[in-house]
Amino acid sequence: MISNACVFCGSTFGKDPKIKEDALELADKLSQNSIGLVYGGGDIGLMGLIARRMADNGSQVKGILPRPFVGPIQQDFGELILVDDMHTRKQLFLKHSDCFIALPGGWGTMEEVCEATTWYQLNIHKKRVVCLNTNGYFNGLRSWLDHAKDEGFIKHDILVFCDTVDQVIETIQTPLEVDNYGLTWKPFQI
């Protein structure tokens, strides 16, 4: 059962208006399915749009924001957890969420998607990692992953690409079990 989804996305809106439409649809569908939001804590761009919409829908919204960002981009709704650094932020994303959903974004989004996927592979978590591939935004990443798999660097299709919000909602509610090297980790101490 998914109670909270961590959403990675841009701090801008990008150029394609469909991305903004999909972000709002995702916010509404998460709310309709009683799934709360865990996110980066900003009130700008796609992340602010989704968070504000979910807060307006009456959903639980939990922002996790590094202290250097306080002031310029912090949210003024839901719960805000302040942390000292980006590493603690990502550990709290993991602690407070049941899955990870990426929408279009830049460097931060890509880094978060890659780390969440790597953590799955290393058996640090067993939570879905999904990209909402609006108008093919993540096709380049998908192509690279296919190439890395063909070349023997990746064993499993851990990262899932969905073309619609409905596919995202269905995917996050379906468990994924792959062989993760049998590694065991101590829980994060935060």
Coordinates of N, CA and C in Angstrom, one line a residue:
M1 N 0.8 -1.2 0.0 CA 0.0 0.0 0.0 C 0.9 1.2 0.0
I2 N 0.6 2.1 -0.9 CA 1.4 3.4 -1.0 C 0.7 4.5 -0.2
S3 N 1.4 5.0 0.8 CA 0.8 6.1 1.6 C 1.4 7.4 1.2
N4 N 2.7 7.4 0.8 CA 3.4 8.7 0.4 C 4.3 8.4 -0.8
A5 N 4.2 9.3 -1.8 CA 5.1 9.3 -2.9 C 6.0 10.4 -2.9
C6 N 7.3 10.1 -3.1 CA 8.3 11.2 -3.3 C 8.4 11.5 -4.7
V7 N 8.2 12.8 -5.0 CA 8.2 13.3 -6.4 C 9.4 14.2 -6.7
F8 N 10.2 13.8 -7.7 CA 11.4 14.5 -8.1 C 10.9 15.3 -9.4
C9 N 11.2 16.6 -9.5 CA 10.8 17.3 -10.6 C 11.5 18.7 -10.6
G10 N 11.3 19.4 -11.7 CA 12.0 20.7 -11.9 C 11.5 21.8 -11.0
S11 N 12.5 22.8 -10.8 CA 12.1 24.0 -10.0 C 11.7 25.1 -11.0
T12 N 11.5 24.7 -12.3 CA 11.0 25.6 -13.3 C 9.8 24.8 -14.0
F13 N 9.2 25.4 -14.9 CA 8.1 24.7 -15.6 C 8.5 24.1 -16.9
G14 N 9.7 24.4 -17.4 CA 10.1 24.0 -18.8 C 9.3 24.6 -19.8
K15 N 9.5 24.2 -21.1 CA 8.8 24.9 -22.2 C 7.6 24.2 -22.7
D16 N 7.4 22.9 -22.5 CA 6.3 22.1 -23.0 C 5.1 22.3 -22.0
P17 N 4.0 22.9 -22.4 CA 2.8 23.0 -21.5 C 2.2 21.7 -21.1
K18 N 2.5 20.6 -21.8 CA 1.9 19.3 -21.4 C 2.6 18.8 -20.1
I19 N 3.8 19.3 -19.8 CA 4.5 18.9 -18.6 C 3.7 19.4 -17.4
K20 N 3.4 20.7 -17.5 CA 2.6 21.3 -16.4 C 1.2 20.6 -16.2
E21 N 0.6 20.3 -17.3 CA -0.7 19.6 -17.3 C -0.6 18.3 -16.6
D22 N 0.5 17.5 -17.0 CA 0.7 16.2 -16.4 C 1.0 16.3 -14.9
A23 N 1.7 17.4 -14.5 CA 2.1 17.6 -13.1 C 0.8 17.8 -12.3
L24 N -0.1 18.6 -12.8 CA -1.4 18.8 -12.1 C -2.2 17.6 -12.0
E25 N -2.2 16.8 -13.2 CA -3.0 15.6 -13.2 C -2.4 14.6 -12.2
L26 N -1.1 14.5 -12.1 CA -0.5 13.6 -11.1 C -0.9 14.0 -9.7
A27 N -0.8 15.3 -9.4 CA -1.2 15.8 -8.1 C -2.6 15.4 -7.7
D28 N -3.5 15.6 -8.7 CA -4.9 15.2 -8.5 C -5.1 13.7 -8.3
K29 N -4.4 12.9 -9.1 CA -4.6 11.4 -9.0 C -3.9 10.9 -7.7
L30 N -2.8 11.5 -7.3 CA -2.2 11.1 -6.0 C -3.3 11.4 -4.9
S31 N -3.8 12.6 -4.9 CA -4.8 13.0 -3.9 C -6.0 12.0 -3.9
Q32 N -6.5 11.7 -5.1 CA -7.7 10.9 -5.2 C -7.4 9.5 -4.7
N33 N -6.2 9.0 -4.7 CA -5.8 7.7 -4.2 C -5.3 7.8 -2.8
S34 N -5.5 8.9 -2.1 CA -5.1 9.1 -0.7 C -3.6 8.9 -0.5
I35 N -2.8 9.3 -1.5 CA -1.4 9.2 -1.4 C -0.8 10.6 -1.1
G36 N -0.1 10.8 -0.1 CA 0.5 12.0 0.3 C 1.8 12.3 -0.5
L37 N 2.3 13.5 -0.4 CA 3.5 14.0 -1.2 C 4.7 14.2 -0.3
V38 N 5.8 13.6 -0.7 CA 7.1 14.0 -0.1 C 7.9 14.6 -1.2
Y39 N 8.5 15.8 -1.0 CA 9.2 16.5 -2.1 C 10.2 17.4 -1.5
G40 N 10.9 18.2 -2.4 CA 12.0 19.0 -2.1 C 11.8 20.2 -1.2
G41 N 10.5 20.6 -1.0 CA 10.2 21.7 -0.1 C 10.1 23.0 -0.7
G42 N 10.3 23.2 -2.0 CA 10.2 24.5 -2.7 C 8.8 24.8 -3.1
D43 N 8.6 26.1 -3.4 CA 7.3 26.5 -3.8 C 7.4 27.1 -5.2
I44 N 8.4 26.7 -6.0 CA 8.6 27.3 -7.3 C 8.6 26.1 -8.4
G45 N 8.3 26.5 -9.6 CA 8.3 25.5 -10.7 C 7.3 24.4 -10.5
L46 N 7.7 23.2 -11.1 CA 6.8 22.0 -11.0 C 6.6 21.6 -9.6
M47 N 7.7 21.6 -8.8 CA 7.6 21.1 -7.4 C 6.6 21.9 -6.6
G48 N 6.6 23.2 -6.8 CA 5.7 24.1 -6.1 C 4.3 23.9 -6.6
L49 N 4.1 23.7 -7.9 CA 2.8 23.5 -8.5 C 2.2 22.3 -7.9
I50 N 2.9 21.2 -7.9 CA 2.3 19.9 -7.4 C 2.0 20.0 -5.9
A51 N 2.9 20.5 -5.2 CA 2.8 20.6 -3.7 C 1.5 21.5 -3.4
R52 N 1.5 22.6 -4.0 CA 0.3 23.5 -3.7 C -1.0 22.9 -4.1
R53 N -1.0 22.2 -5.2 CA -2.3 21.6 -5.7 C -2.7 20.5 -4.7
M54 N -1.7 19.7 -4.3 CA -2.0 18.6 -3.3 C -2.5 19.2 -2.0
A55 N -1.8 20.2 -1.5 CA -2.3 20.9 -0.3 C -3.7 21.4 -0.4
D56 N -4.0 22.0 -1.6 CA -5.3 22.5 -1.9 C -6.3 21.4 -1.9
N57 N -5.9 20.2 -2.3 CA -6.8 19.0 -2.4 C -7.0 18.4 -1.0
G58 N -6.3 18.9 0.0 CA -6.4 18.3 1.3 C -5.4 17.2 1.6
S59 N -4.5 17.0 0.7 CA -3.5 15.9 0.9 C -2.4 16.3 1.8
Q60 N -1.8 15.2 2.4 CA -0.6 15.5 3.2 C 0.6 15.9 2.3
V61 N 1.3 17.0 2.7 CA 2.4 17.5 1.9 C 3.6 17.6 2.9
K62 N 4.7 17.0 2.6 CA 5.9 17.0 3.4 C 7.0 17.5 2.6
G63 N 7.5 18.7 2.8 CA 8.7 19.2 2.1 C 9.9 19.0 2.9
I64 N 11.0 18.6 2.3 CA 12.3 18.4 3.0 C 13.3 19.4 2.3
L65 N 13.7 20.4 3.0 CA 14.4 21.5 2.4 C 15.8 21.7 3.1
P66 N 16.9 21.8 2.4 CA 18.1 22.2 3.0 C 18.1 23.6 3.4
R67 N 18.7 23.9 4.6 CA 18.6 25.3 5.2 C 19.1 26.4 4.2
P68 N 20.1 26.2 3.4 CA 20.5 27.2 2.5 C 19.4 27.8 1.6
F69 N 18.4 26.9 1.3 CA 17.3 27.3 0.5 C 16.2 28.1 1.2
V70 N 16.3 28.2 2.5 CA 15.3 28.9 3.3 C 15.2 30.3 2.9
G71 N 14.0 30.8 2.6 CA 13.8 32.1 2.2 C 13.5 32.2 0.7
P72 N 14.5 31.9 -0.2 CA 14.3 32.0 -1.6 C 13.1 31.1 -2.2
I73 N 13.0 29.9 -1.7 CA 12.1 29.0 -2.4 C 11.2 28.2 -1.4
Q74 N 11.2 28.4 -0.1 CA 10.5 27.5 0.8 C 9.0 27.6 0.7
Q75 N 8.4 26.5 0.9 CA 6.9 26.4 0.9 C 6.3 27.1 2.1
D76 N 5.0 27.4 2.0 CA 4.3 28.1 3.1 C 3.0 27.3 3.4
F77 N 3.1 26.0 3.1 CA 1.9 25.1 3.4 C 2.5 23.7 3.7
G78 N 1.6 22.9 4.3 CA 2.0 21.5 4.7 C 3.1 21.5 5.7
E79 N 3.8 20.4 5.9 CA 4.9 20.2 6.8 C 6.2 20.5 6.1
L80 N 7.1 21.3 6.8 CA 8.4 21.6 6.2 C 9.5 21.1 7.2
I81 N 10.3 20.2 6.7 CA 11.4 19.7 7.5 C 12.7 20.3 7.0
L82 N 13.4 21.0 7.8 CA 14.7 21.6 7.4 C 15.9 20.7 7.8
V83 N 16.8 20.6 6.9 CA 18.0 19.7 7.0 C 19.2 20.5 6.7
D84 N 20.4 20.0 7.1 CA 21.6 20.7 6.9 C 22.2 20.5 5.6
D85 N 21.9 19.4 4.9 CA 22.6 19.1 3.7 C 21.7 18.2 2.7
M86 N 22.2 18.1 1.5 CA 21.4 17.3 0.5 C 21.4 15.8 0.8
H87 N 22.4 15.3 1.4 CA 22.5 13.8 1.7 C 21.4 13.5 2.7
T88 N 21.2 14.3 3.8 CA 20.2 14.1 4.8 C 18.8 14.2 4.1
R89 N 18.7 15.2 3.2 CA 17.4 15.4 2.5 C 17.0 14.1 1.8
K90 N 17.9 13.5 1.1 CA 17.6 12.3 0.3 C 17.4 11.1 1.2
Q91 N 18.0 11.0 2.3 CA 17.8 9.9 3.3 C 16.3 10.1 3.9
L92 N 15.9 11.3 4.1 CA 14.6 11.5 4.6 C 13.5 11.3 3.5
F93 N 13.9 11.6 2.2 CA 13.0 11.2 1.1 C 12.7 9.7 1.2
L94 N 13.8 8.9 1.4 CA 13.6 7.5 1.5 C 12.8 7.1 2.7
K95 N 13.1 7.7 3.8 CA 12.4 7.3 5.0 C 10.9 7.6 5.0
H96 N 10.5 8.7 4.4 CA 9.1 9.1 4.5 C 8.3 8.7 3.3
S97 N 8.8 8.0 2.3 CA 8.1 7.7 1.1 C 8.0 6.2 0.8
D98 N 7.0 5.8 0.0 CA 6.8 4.4 -0.4 C 7.2 4.2 -1.8
C99 N 7.4 5.2 -2.6 CA 7.8 5.1 -4.0 C 8.4 6.4 -4.4
F100 N 9.0 6.4 -5.6 CA 9.6 7.6 -6.2 C 9.1 7.8 -7.6
I101 N 8.7 9.1 -7.9 CA 8.1 9.4 -9.2 C 8.9 10.6 -9.7
A102 N 9.4 10.5 -10.9 CA 10.2 11.6 -11.5 C 9.3 12.2 -12.6
L103 N 9.2 13.5 -12.6 CA 8.7 14.3 -13.7 C 9.9 15.0 -14.4
P104 N 9.7 15.6 -15.5 CA 10.8 16.3 -16.1 C 11.5 17.3 -15.2
G105 N 12.8 17.4 -15.3 CA 13.6 18.3 -14.5 C 15.0 18.4 -15.0
G106 N 15.9 18.9 -14.2 CA 17.2 19.1 -14.6 C 18.2 18.2 -13.9
W107 N 19.3 18.8 -13.5 CA 20.4 18.0 -12.8 C 19.9 17.4 -11.5
G108 N 19.2 18.1 -10.7 CA 18.8 17.6 -9.4 C 17.8 16.4 -9.6
T109 N 16.9 16.6 -10.5 CA 16.0 15.5 -10.8 C 16.7 14.2 -11.2
M110 N 17.6 14.4 -12.2 CA 18.4 13.3 -12.7 C 19.2 12.6 -11.6
E111 N 19.8 13.4 -10.8 CA 20.7 12.8 -9.7 C 19.8 12.0 -8.8
E112 N 18.6 12.6 -8.4 CA 17.7 11.9 -7.5 C 17.2 10.6 -8.0
V113 N 16.8 10.6 -9.3 CA 16.3 9.4 -10.0 C 17.4 8.3 -10.0
C114 N 18.6 8.7 -10.4 CA 19.7 7.7 -10.4 C 20.1 7.2 -9.0
E115 N 20.1 8.0 -8.0 CA 20.4 7.5 -6.7 C 19.3 6.6 -6.2
A116 N 18.0 7.0 -6.4 CA 16.9 6.1 -5.9 C 17.0 4.8 -6.6
T117 N 17.3 4.8 -7.9 CA 17.4 3.5 -8.7 C 18.6 2.7 -8.2
T118 N 19.7 3.3 -8.0 CA 20.9 2.6 -7.5 C 20.6 2.0 -6.1
W119 N 20.0 2.8 -5.2 CA 19.6 2.3 -3.9 C 18.7 1.0 -4.0
Y120 N 17.8 1.0 -4.9 CA 17.0 -0.2 -5.1 C 17.9 -1.4 -5.5
Q121 N 18.8 -1.1 -6.5 CA 19.7 -2.2 -7.0 C 20.5 -2.7 -5.8
L122 N 21.0 -1.8 -4.9 CA 21.8 -2.3 -3.8 C 21.1 -2.8 -2.6
N123 N 19.8 -2.9 -2.8 CA 18.9 -3.4 -1.7 C 18.8 -2.5 -0.5
I124 N 19.0 -1.3 -0.7 CA 18.8 -0.3 0.4 C 17.3 0.0 0.6
H125 N 16.5 -0.2 -0.5 CA 15.1 -0.1 -0.4 C 14.4 -1.0 -1.5
K126 N 13.1 -1.2 -1.3 CA 12.3 -2.0 -2.3 C 11.1 -1.2 -2.8
K127 N 11.4 0.0 -3.2 CA 10.3 1.0 -3.5 C 10.4 1.3 -5.0
R128 N 9.3 1.3 -5.7 CA 9.3 1.6 -7.1 C 9.9 3.0 -7.4
V129 N 10.6 3.0 -8.6 CA 11.1 4.2 -9.1 C 10.6 4.4 -10.6
V130 N 9.8 5.4 -10.8 CA 9.1 5.6 -12.0 C 9.3 7.0 -12.6
C131 N 9.5 7.1 -13.9 CA 9.6 8.3 -14.7 C 8.3 8.5 -15.5
L132 N 7.6 9.7 -15.3 CA 6.5 10.1 -16.1 C 7.1 10.7 -17.4
N133 N 7.0 10.0 -18.5 CA 7.7 10.3 -19.7 C 6.9 11.2 -20.6
T134 N 6.5 12.4 -20.1 CA 5.7 13.3 -20.8 C 6.3 13.7 -22.2
N135 N 5.6 13.4 -23.2 CA 6.0 13.7 -24.6 C 7.4 13.3 -24.9
G136 N 7.8 12.1 -24.3 CA 9.1 11.5 -24.6 C 10.3 12.2 -23.9
Y137 N 10.0 13.0 -22.8 CA 11.1 13.7 -22.2 C 12.2 12.8 -21.7
F138 N 11.9 11.6 -21.2 CA 13.0 10.8 -20.7 C 13.5 9.7 -21.8
N139 N 13.1 9.9 -23.0 CA 13.5 8.9 -24.1 C 15.1 8.8 -24.2
G140 N 15.8 9.9 -24.0 CA 17.3 9.8 -24.0 C 17.8 8.9 -22.9
L141 N 17.2 9.1 -21.7 CA 17.6 8.2 -20.6 C 17.3 6.8 -20.8
R142 N 16.1 6.6 -21.3 CA 15.6 5.2 -21.6 C 16.6 4.6 -22.7
S143 N 17.0 5.3 -23.7 CA 17.9 4.8 -24.7 C 19.2 4.4 -24.1
W144 N 19.7 5.3 -23.2 CA 21.0 5.0 -22.6 C 20.9 3.8 -21.7
L145 N 19.8 3.6 -21.0 CA 19.7 2.4 -20.1 C 19.6 1.2 -20.9
D146 N 18.9 1.2 -22.1 CA 18.8 0.1 -22.9 C 20.2 -0.3 -23.4
H147 N 21.0 0.7 -23.8 CA 22.4 0.5 -24.3 C 23.2 -0.1 -23.2
A148 N 23.1 0.4 -22.0 CA 23.9 -0.1 -20.8 C 23.5 -1.5 -20.5
K149 N 22.2 -1.9 -20.7 CA 21.8 -3.2 -20.4 C 22.3 -4.2 -21.5
D150 N 22.3 -3.7 -22.8 CA 22.8 -4.5 -23.9 C 24.3 -4.7 -23.7
E151 N 25.0 -3.8 -23.2 CA 26.5 -3.9 -23.0 C 26.8 -4.6 -21.7
G152 N 25.8 -5.1 -20.9 CA 26.1 -5.9 -19.7 C 26.4 -5.1 -18.5
F153 N 26.1 -3.8 -18.4 CA 26.4 -3.0 -17.2 C 25.2 -2.9 -16.3
I154 N 24.0 -3.2 -16.8 CA 22.7 -3.2 -16.0 C 22.0 -4.5 -16.2
K155 N 21.6 -5.1 -15.1 CA 20.9 -6.4 -15.2 C 19.4 -6.3 -15.3
H156 N 18.8 -5.3 -14.7 CA 17.4 -5.3 -14.5 C 16.8 -4.0 -15.0
D157 N 15.5 -4.1 -15.3 CA 14.7 -2.9 -15.6 C 14.0 -2.4 -14.3
I158 N 14.8 -1.8 -13.5 CA 14.4 -1.3 -12.2 C 13.6 0.0 -12.4
L159 N 14.1 0.9 -13.2 CA 13.5 2.2 -13.5 C 12.4 2.0 -14.6
V160 N 11.2 2.4 -14.3 CA 10.1 2.2 -15.2 C 9.7 3.5 -15.8
F161 N 9.4 3.5 -17.1 CA 9.0 4.7 -17.8 C 7.5 4.5 -18.1
C162 N 6.7 5.5 -17.8 CA 5.2 5.5 -18.0 C 4.9 6.7 -18.9
D163 N 4.0 6.5 -19.8 CA 3.6 7.6 -20.7 C 2.4 8.4 -20.2
T164 N 1.7 7.9 -19.3 CA 0.5 8.6 -18.7 C 0.5 8.5 -17.2
V165 N -0.2 9.5 -16.6 CA -0.3 9.5 -15.2 C -1.0 8.3 -14.7
D166 N -2.0 7.8 -15.4 CA -2.7 6.5 -15.0 C -1.8 5.4 -14.9
Q167 N -0.8 5.3 -15.8 CA 0.2 4.2 -15.8 C 1.1 4.4 -14.6
V168 N 1.4 5.6 -14.2 CA 2.2 5.8 -13.0 C 1.5 5.3 -11.8
I169 N 0.3 5.7 -11.6 CA -0.5 5.3 -10.4 C -0.6 3.8 -10.4
E170 N -0.8 3.1 -11.5 CA -0.9 1.6 -11.5 C 0.5 1.0 -11.2
T171 N 1.5 1.6 -11.8 CA 2.9 1.0 -11.6 C 3.3 1.1 -10.1
I172 N 3.1 2.3 -9.5 CA 3.6 2.4 -8.1 C 2.9 1.5 -7.1
Q173 N 1.7 1.0 -7.5 CA 1.0 0.1 -6.6 C 1.3 -1.4 -6.9
T174 N 2.2 -1.6 -7.8 CA 2.6 -3.0 -8.2 C 4.0 -3.3 -7.7
P175 N 4.2 -4.2 -6.8 CA 5.6 -4.5 -6.3 C 6.5 -4.9 -7.4
L176 N 7.8 -4.6 -7.3 CA 8.8 -5.0 -8.2 C 9.8 -5.8 -7.4
E177 N 10.1 -7.0 -7.7 CA 11.1 -7.8 -7.0 C 12.1 -8.3 -8.0
V178 N 13.3 -7.9 -7.8 CA 14.5 -8.4 -8.5 C 15.6 -8.8 -7.6
D179 N 16.5 -9.6 -8.1 CA 17.7 -10.0 -7.3 C 18.6 -8.8 -7.1
N180 N 18.8 -8.4 -5.9 CA 19.6 -7.3 -5.6 C 20.9 -7.6 -4.9
Y181 N 21.6 -8.6 -5.4 CA 22.9 -9.0 -4.9 C 22.9 -9.5 -3.5
G182 N 21.8 -9.6 -2.8 CA 21.7 -10.2 -1.5 C 22.3 -9.3 -0.4
L183 N 22.5 -8.0 -0.7 CA 23.1 -7.1 0.3 C 22.2 -6.8 1.4
T184 N 22.7 -6.6 2.6 CA 22.0 -6.1 3.8 C 22.6 -4.9 4.3
W185 N 21.8 -3.9 4.6 CA 22.2 -2.6 5.1 C 21.6 -2.3 6.5
K186 N 22.3 -1.5 7.3 CA 21.7 -1.0 8.5 C 20.8 0.2 8.1
P187 N 19.7 0.3 8.8 CA 18.8 1.5 8.5 C 19.5 2.8 8.7
F188 N 19.2 3.8 7.9 CA 19.7 5.1 8.1 C 19.4 5.6 9.5
Q189 N 20.4 6.2 10.1 CA 20.2 6.9 11.4 C 20.1 8.4 11.2
I190 N 18.9 8.9 11.2 CA 18.7 10.3 11.0 C 18.2 10.9 12.2

